[in-house]
mmCIF file of C-alpha atoms in Angstrom:
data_model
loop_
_atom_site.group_PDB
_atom_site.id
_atom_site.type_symbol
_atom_site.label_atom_id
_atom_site.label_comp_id
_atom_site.label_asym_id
_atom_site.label_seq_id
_atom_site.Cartn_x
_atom_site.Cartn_y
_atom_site.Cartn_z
ATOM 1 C CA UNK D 19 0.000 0.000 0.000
ATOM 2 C CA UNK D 20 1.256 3.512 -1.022
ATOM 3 C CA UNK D 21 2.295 5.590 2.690
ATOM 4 C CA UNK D 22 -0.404 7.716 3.818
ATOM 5 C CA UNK D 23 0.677 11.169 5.418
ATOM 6 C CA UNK D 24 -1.656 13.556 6.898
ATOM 7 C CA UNK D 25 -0.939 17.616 7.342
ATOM 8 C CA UNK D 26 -2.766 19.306 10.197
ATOM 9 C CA UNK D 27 -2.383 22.265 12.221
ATOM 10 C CA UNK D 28 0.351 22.286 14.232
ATOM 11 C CA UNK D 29 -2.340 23.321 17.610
ATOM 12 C CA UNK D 30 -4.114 20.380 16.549
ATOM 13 C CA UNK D 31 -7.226 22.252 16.698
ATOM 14 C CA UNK D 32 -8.562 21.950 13.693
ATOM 15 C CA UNK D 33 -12.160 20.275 13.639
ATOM 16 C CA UNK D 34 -11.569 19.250 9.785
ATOM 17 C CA UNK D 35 -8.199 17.743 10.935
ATOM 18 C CA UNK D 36 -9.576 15.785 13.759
ATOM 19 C CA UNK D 37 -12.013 14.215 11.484
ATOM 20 C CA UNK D 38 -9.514 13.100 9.144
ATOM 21 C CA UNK D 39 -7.736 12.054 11.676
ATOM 22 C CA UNK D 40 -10.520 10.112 13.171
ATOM 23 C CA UNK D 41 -11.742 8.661 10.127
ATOM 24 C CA UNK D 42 -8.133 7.293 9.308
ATOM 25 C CA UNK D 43 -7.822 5.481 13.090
ATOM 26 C CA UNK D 44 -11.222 4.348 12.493
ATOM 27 C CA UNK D 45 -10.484 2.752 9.120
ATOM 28 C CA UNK D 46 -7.409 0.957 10.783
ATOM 29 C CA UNK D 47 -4.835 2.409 9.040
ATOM 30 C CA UNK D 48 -1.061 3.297 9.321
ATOM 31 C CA UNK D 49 -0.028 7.253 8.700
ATOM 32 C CA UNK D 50 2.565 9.688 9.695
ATOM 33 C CA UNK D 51 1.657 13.106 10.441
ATOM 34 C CA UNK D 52 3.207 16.465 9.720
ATOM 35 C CA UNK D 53 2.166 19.755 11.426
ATOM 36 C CA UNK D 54 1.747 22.713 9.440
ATOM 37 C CA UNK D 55 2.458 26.432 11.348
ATOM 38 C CA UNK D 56 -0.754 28.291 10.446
ATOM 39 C CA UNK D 57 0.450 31.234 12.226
ATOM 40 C CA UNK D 58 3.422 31.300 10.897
ATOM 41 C CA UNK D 59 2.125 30.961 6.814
ATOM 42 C CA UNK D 60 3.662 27.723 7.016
ATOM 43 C CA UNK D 61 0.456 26.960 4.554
ATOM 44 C CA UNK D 62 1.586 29.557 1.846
ATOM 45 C CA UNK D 63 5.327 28.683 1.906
ATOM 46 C CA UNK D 64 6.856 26.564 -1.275
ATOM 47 C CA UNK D 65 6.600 22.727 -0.610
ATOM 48 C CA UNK D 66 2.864 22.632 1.180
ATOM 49 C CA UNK D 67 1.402 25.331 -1.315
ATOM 50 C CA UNK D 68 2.669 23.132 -4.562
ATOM 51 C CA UNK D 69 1.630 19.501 -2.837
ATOM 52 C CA UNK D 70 -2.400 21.280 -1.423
ATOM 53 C CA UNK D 71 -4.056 22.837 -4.200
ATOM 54 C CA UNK D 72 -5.866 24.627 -1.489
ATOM 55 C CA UNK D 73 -3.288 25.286 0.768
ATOM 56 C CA UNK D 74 -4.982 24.455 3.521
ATOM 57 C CA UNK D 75 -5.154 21.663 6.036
ATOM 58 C CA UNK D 76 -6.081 18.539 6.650
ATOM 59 C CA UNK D 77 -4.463 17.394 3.465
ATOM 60 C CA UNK D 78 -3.601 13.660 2.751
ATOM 61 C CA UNK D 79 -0.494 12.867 0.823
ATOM 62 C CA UNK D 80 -1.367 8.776 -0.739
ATOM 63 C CA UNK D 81 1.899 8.022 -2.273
ATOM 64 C CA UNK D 82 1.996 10.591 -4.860
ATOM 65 C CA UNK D 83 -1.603 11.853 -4.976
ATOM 66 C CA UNK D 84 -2.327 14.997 -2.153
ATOM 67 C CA UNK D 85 -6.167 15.389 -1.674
ATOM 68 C CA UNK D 86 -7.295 18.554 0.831
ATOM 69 C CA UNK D 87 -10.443 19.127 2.241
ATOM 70 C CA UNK D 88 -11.535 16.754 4.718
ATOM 71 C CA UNK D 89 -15.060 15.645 3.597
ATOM 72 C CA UNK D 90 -13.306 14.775 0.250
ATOM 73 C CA UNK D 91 -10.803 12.957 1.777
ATOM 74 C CA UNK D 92 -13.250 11.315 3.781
ATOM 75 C CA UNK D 93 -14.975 9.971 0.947
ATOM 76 C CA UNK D 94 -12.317 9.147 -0.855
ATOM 77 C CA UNK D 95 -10.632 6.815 1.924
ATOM 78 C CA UNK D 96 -13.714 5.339 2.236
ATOM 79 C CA UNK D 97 -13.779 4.299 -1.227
ATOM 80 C CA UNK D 98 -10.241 3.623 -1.319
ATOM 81 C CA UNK D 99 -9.630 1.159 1.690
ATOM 82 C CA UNK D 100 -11.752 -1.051 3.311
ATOM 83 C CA UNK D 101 -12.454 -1.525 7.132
ATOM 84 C CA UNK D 102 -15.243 0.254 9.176
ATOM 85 C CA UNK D 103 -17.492 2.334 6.998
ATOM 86 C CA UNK D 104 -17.420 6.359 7.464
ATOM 87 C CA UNK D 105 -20.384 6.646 5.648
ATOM 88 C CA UNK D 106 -23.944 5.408 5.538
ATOM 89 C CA UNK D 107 -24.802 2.536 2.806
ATOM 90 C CA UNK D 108 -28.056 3.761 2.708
ATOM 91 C CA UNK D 109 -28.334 6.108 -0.355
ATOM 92 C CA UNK D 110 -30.243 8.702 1.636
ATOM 93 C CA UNK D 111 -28.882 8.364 4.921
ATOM 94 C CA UNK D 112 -25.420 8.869 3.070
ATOM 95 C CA UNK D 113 -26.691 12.143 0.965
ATOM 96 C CA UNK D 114 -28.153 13.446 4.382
ATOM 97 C CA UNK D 115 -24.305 12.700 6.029
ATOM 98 C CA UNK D 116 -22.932 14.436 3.253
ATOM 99 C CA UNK D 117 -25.381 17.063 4.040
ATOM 100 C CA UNK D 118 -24.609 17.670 7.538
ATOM 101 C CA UNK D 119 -20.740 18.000 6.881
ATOM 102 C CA UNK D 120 -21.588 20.710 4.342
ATOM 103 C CA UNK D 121 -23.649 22.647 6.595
ATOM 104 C CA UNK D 122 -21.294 21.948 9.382
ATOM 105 C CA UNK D 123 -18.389 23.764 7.154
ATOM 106 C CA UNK D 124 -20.297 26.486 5.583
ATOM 107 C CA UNK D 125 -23.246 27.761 8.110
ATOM 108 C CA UNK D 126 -23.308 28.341 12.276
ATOM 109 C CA UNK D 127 -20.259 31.383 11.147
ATOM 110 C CA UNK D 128 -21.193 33.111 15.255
ATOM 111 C CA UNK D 129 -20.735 29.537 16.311
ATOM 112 C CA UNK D 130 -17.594 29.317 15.021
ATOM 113 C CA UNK D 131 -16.220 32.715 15.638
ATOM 114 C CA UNK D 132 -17.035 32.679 19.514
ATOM 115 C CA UNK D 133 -16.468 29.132 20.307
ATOM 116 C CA UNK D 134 -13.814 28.748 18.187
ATOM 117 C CA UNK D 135 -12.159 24.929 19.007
ATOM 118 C CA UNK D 136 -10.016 26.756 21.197
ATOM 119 C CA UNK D 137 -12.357 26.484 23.974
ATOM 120 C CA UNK D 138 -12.762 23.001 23.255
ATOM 121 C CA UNK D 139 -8.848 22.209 23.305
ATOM 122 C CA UNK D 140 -6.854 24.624 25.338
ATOM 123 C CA UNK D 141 -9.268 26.736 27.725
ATOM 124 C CA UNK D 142 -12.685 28.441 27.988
ATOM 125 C CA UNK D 143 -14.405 31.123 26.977
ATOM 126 C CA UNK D 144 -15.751 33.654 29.969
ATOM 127 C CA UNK D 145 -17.442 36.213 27.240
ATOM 128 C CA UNK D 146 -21.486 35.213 26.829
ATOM 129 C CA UNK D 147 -22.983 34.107 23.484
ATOM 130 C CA UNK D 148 -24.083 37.182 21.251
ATOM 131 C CA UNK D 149 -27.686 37.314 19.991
ATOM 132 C CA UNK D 150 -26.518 36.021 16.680
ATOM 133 C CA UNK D 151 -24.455 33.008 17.951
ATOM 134 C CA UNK D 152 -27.623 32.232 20.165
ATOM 135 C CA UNK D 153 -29.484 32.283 16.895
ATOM 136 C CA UNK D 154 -27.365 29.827 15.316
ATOM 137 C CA UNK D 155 -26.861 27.422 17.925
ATOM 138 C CA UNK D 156 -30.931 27.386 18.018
ATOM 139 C CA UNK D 157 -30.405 26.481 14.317
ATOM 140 C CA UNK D 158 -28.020 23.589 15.483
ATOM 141 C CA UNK D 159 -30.019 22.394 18.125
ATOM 142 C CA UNK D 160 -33.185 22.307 15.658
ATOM 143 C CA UNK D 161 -31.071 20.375 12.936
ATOM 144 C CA UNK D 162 -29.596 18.373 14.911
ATOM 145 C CA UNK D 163 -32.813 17.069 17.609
ATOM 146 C CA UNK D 164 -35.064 16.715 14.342
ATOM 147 C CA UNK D 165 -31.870 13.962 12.879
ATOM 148 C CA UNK D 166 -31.241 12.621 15.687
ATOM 149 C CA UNK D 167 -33.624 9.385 16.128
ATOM 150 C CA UNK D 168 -35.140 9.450 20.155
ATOM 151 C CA UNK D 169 -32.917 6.527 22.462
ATOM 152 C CA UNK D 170 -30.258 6.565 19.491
ATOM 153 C CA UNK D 171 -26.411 6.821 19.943
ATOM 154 C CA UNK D 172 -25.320 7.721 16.623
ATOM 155 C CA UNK D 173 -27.452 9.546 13.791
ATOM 156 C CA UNK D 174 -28.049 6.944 11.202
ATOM 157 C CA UNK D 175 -28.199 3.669 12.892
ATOM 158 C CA UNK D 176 -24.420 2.907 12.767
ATOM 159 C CA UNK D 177 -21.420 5.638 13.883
ATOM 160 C CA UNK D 178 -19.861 7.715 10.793
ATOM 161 C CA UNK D 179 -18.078 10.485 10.596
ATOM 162 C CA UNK D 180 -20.684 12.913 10.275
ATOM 163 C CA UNK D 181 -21.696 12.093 14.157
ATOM 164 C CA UNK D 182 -18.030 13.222 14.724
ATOM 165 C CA UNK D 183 -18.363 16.249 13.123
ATOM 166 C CA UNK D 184 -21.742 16.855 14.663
ATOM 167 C CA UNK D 185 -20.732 16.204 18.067
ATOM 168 C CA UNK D 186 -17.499 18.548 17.786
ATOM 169 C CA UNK D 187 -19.768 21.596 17.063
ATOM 170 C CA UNK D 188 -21.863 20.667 19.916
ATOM 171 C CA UNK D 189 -18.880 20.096 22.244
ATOM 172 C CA UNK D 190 -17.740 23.955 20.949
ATOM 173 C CA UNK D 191 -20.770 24.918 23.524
ATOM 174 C CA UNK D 192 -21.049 21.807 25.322
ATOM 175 C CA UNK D 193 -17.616 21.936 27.013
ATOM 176 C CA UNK D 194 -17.617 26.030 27.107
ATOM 177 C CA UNK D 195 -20.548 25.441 29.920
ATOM 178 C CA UNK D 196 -23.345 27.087 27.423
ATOM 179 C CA UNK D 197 -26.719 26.021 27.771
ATOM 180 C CA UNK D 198 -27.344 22.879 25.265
ATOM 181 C CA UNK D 199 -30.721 20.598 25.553
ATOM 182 C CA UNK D 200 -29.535 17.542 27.428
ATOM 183 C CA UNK D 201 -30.325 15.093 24.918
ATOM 184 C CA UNK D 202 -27.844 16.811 22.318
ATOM 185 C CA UNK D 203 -25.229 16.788 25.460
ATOM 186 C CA UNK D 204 -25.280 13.567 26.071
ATOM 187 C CA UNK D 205 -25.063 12.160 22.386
ATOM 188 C CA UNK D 206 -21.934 14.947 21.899
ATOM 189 C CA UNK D 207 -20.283 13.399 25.327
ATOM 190 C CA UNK D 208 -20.748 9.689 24.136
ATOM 191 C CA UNK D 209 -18.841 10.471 20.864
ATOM 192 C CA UNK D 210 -16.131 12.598 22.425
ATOM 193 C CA UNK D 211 -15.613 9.159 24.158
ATOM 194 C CA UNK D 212 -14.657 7.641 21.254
ATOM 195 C CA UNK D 213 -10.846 5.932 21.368
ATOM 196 C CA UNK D 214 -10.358 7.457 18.013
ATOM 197 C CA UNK D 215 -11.609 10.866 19.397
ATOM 198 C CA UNK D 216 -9.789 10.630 22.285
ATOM 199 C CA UNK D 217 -6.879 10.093 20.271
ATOM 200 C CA UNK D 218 -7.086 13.681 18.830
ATOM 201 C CA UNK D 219 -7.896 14.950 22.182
ATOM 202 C CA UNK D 220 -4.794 13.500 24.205
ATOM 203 C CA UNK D 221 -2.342 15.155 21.499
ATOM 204 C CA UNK D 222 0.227 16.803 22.653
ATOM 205 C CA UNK D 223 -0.372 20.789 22.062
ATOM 206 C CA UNK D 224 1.783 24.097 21.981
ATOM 207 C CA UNK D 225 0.830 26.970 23.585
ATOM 208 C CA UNK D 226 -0.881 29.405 21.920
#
């Protein structure tokens, strides 16, 4: 099999990152890892901006194809490789994953902004939700509660990726001490439990 070598921020804070990550350990298999200095531009220097066409991280290196964005790549090694599925099989329930990680990357912005995975990683935040991030976590908690089936762990029967992804937005409030209906709580905590999770969690970080 052709190495596998996955680029992620060198905080390891990175939400797309840990899902990579996650969905690599879950799939069973071997990778090295190489941090990239965000802070530094390390992402617009020569060597990472000529292997990631969008110079950004995660971003797999397979022997001599590089693939960034994580929900590609997380489709892609679940095409690629066998092992434990990331994905639904379940045409629909696999189009509404799919839907979920888009939304996850491209809506909740005040979410995102206040409760950046800082909070989740390195330390709280003491300032209070604005009136927009309220707004949008309302949003999540509406998206997520109608998904969600009642007494379930994961979202579609059996765990993929997406209830990582879900979960880490959740945790962005969960673990910052805002309010967050108890059923949503719960379901975040049992994923964060995860080994493969945890994995990401226990890394060892810099300061910021």
């Amino acid at each position: 099999m052709d190495p596998l070598r996955l680029y992620v921020d060198a905080q390891f804070a990175s939400p797309y990152a840990m899902s990579v990550f996650v969905a690599l350990h879950e799939k069973g298999l071997p990778f090295e890892m190489s941090t990239v200095d965000l802070g530094a531009l390390e992402h617009r220097a020569a060597g990472f901006s000529d292997l990631s066409l969008t110079q950004r991280v995660p971003t797999l290196l397979h022997g001599d194809f590089a693939l960034s964005e994580s929900s590609a790549i997380a489709e892609y090694i679940d095409e690629v490789f066998p092992g434990t599925a990331l994905y639904p099989s379940e045409p629909r329930s696999r189009a509404r994953a799919r839907q979920l990680q888009a939304w996850l990357r491209s809506d909740l912005m005040p979410i995102r902004q206040e409760r950046a995975t800082e909070v989740v990683f390195y330390r709280p935040s003491s300032a209070p939700l604005s009136a927009a991030a309220q707004a949008s976590a309302k949003t999540l908690f509406d998206f997520a509660e109608a998904l969600l089936p009642a007494d379930a762990e994961n979202l579609f029967g059996a765990w993929s990726i997406a209830d990582v992804d879900l979960a880490l937005m959740l945790s962005r409030l969960v673990l910052n001490g805002d309010a967050v209906p108890p059923r949503l709580a719960s379901y975040a905590g049992r994923q964060w439990q995860r080994p493969s999770v945890q994995r990401w969690v226990r890394q060892v970080r810099p300061p910021l």
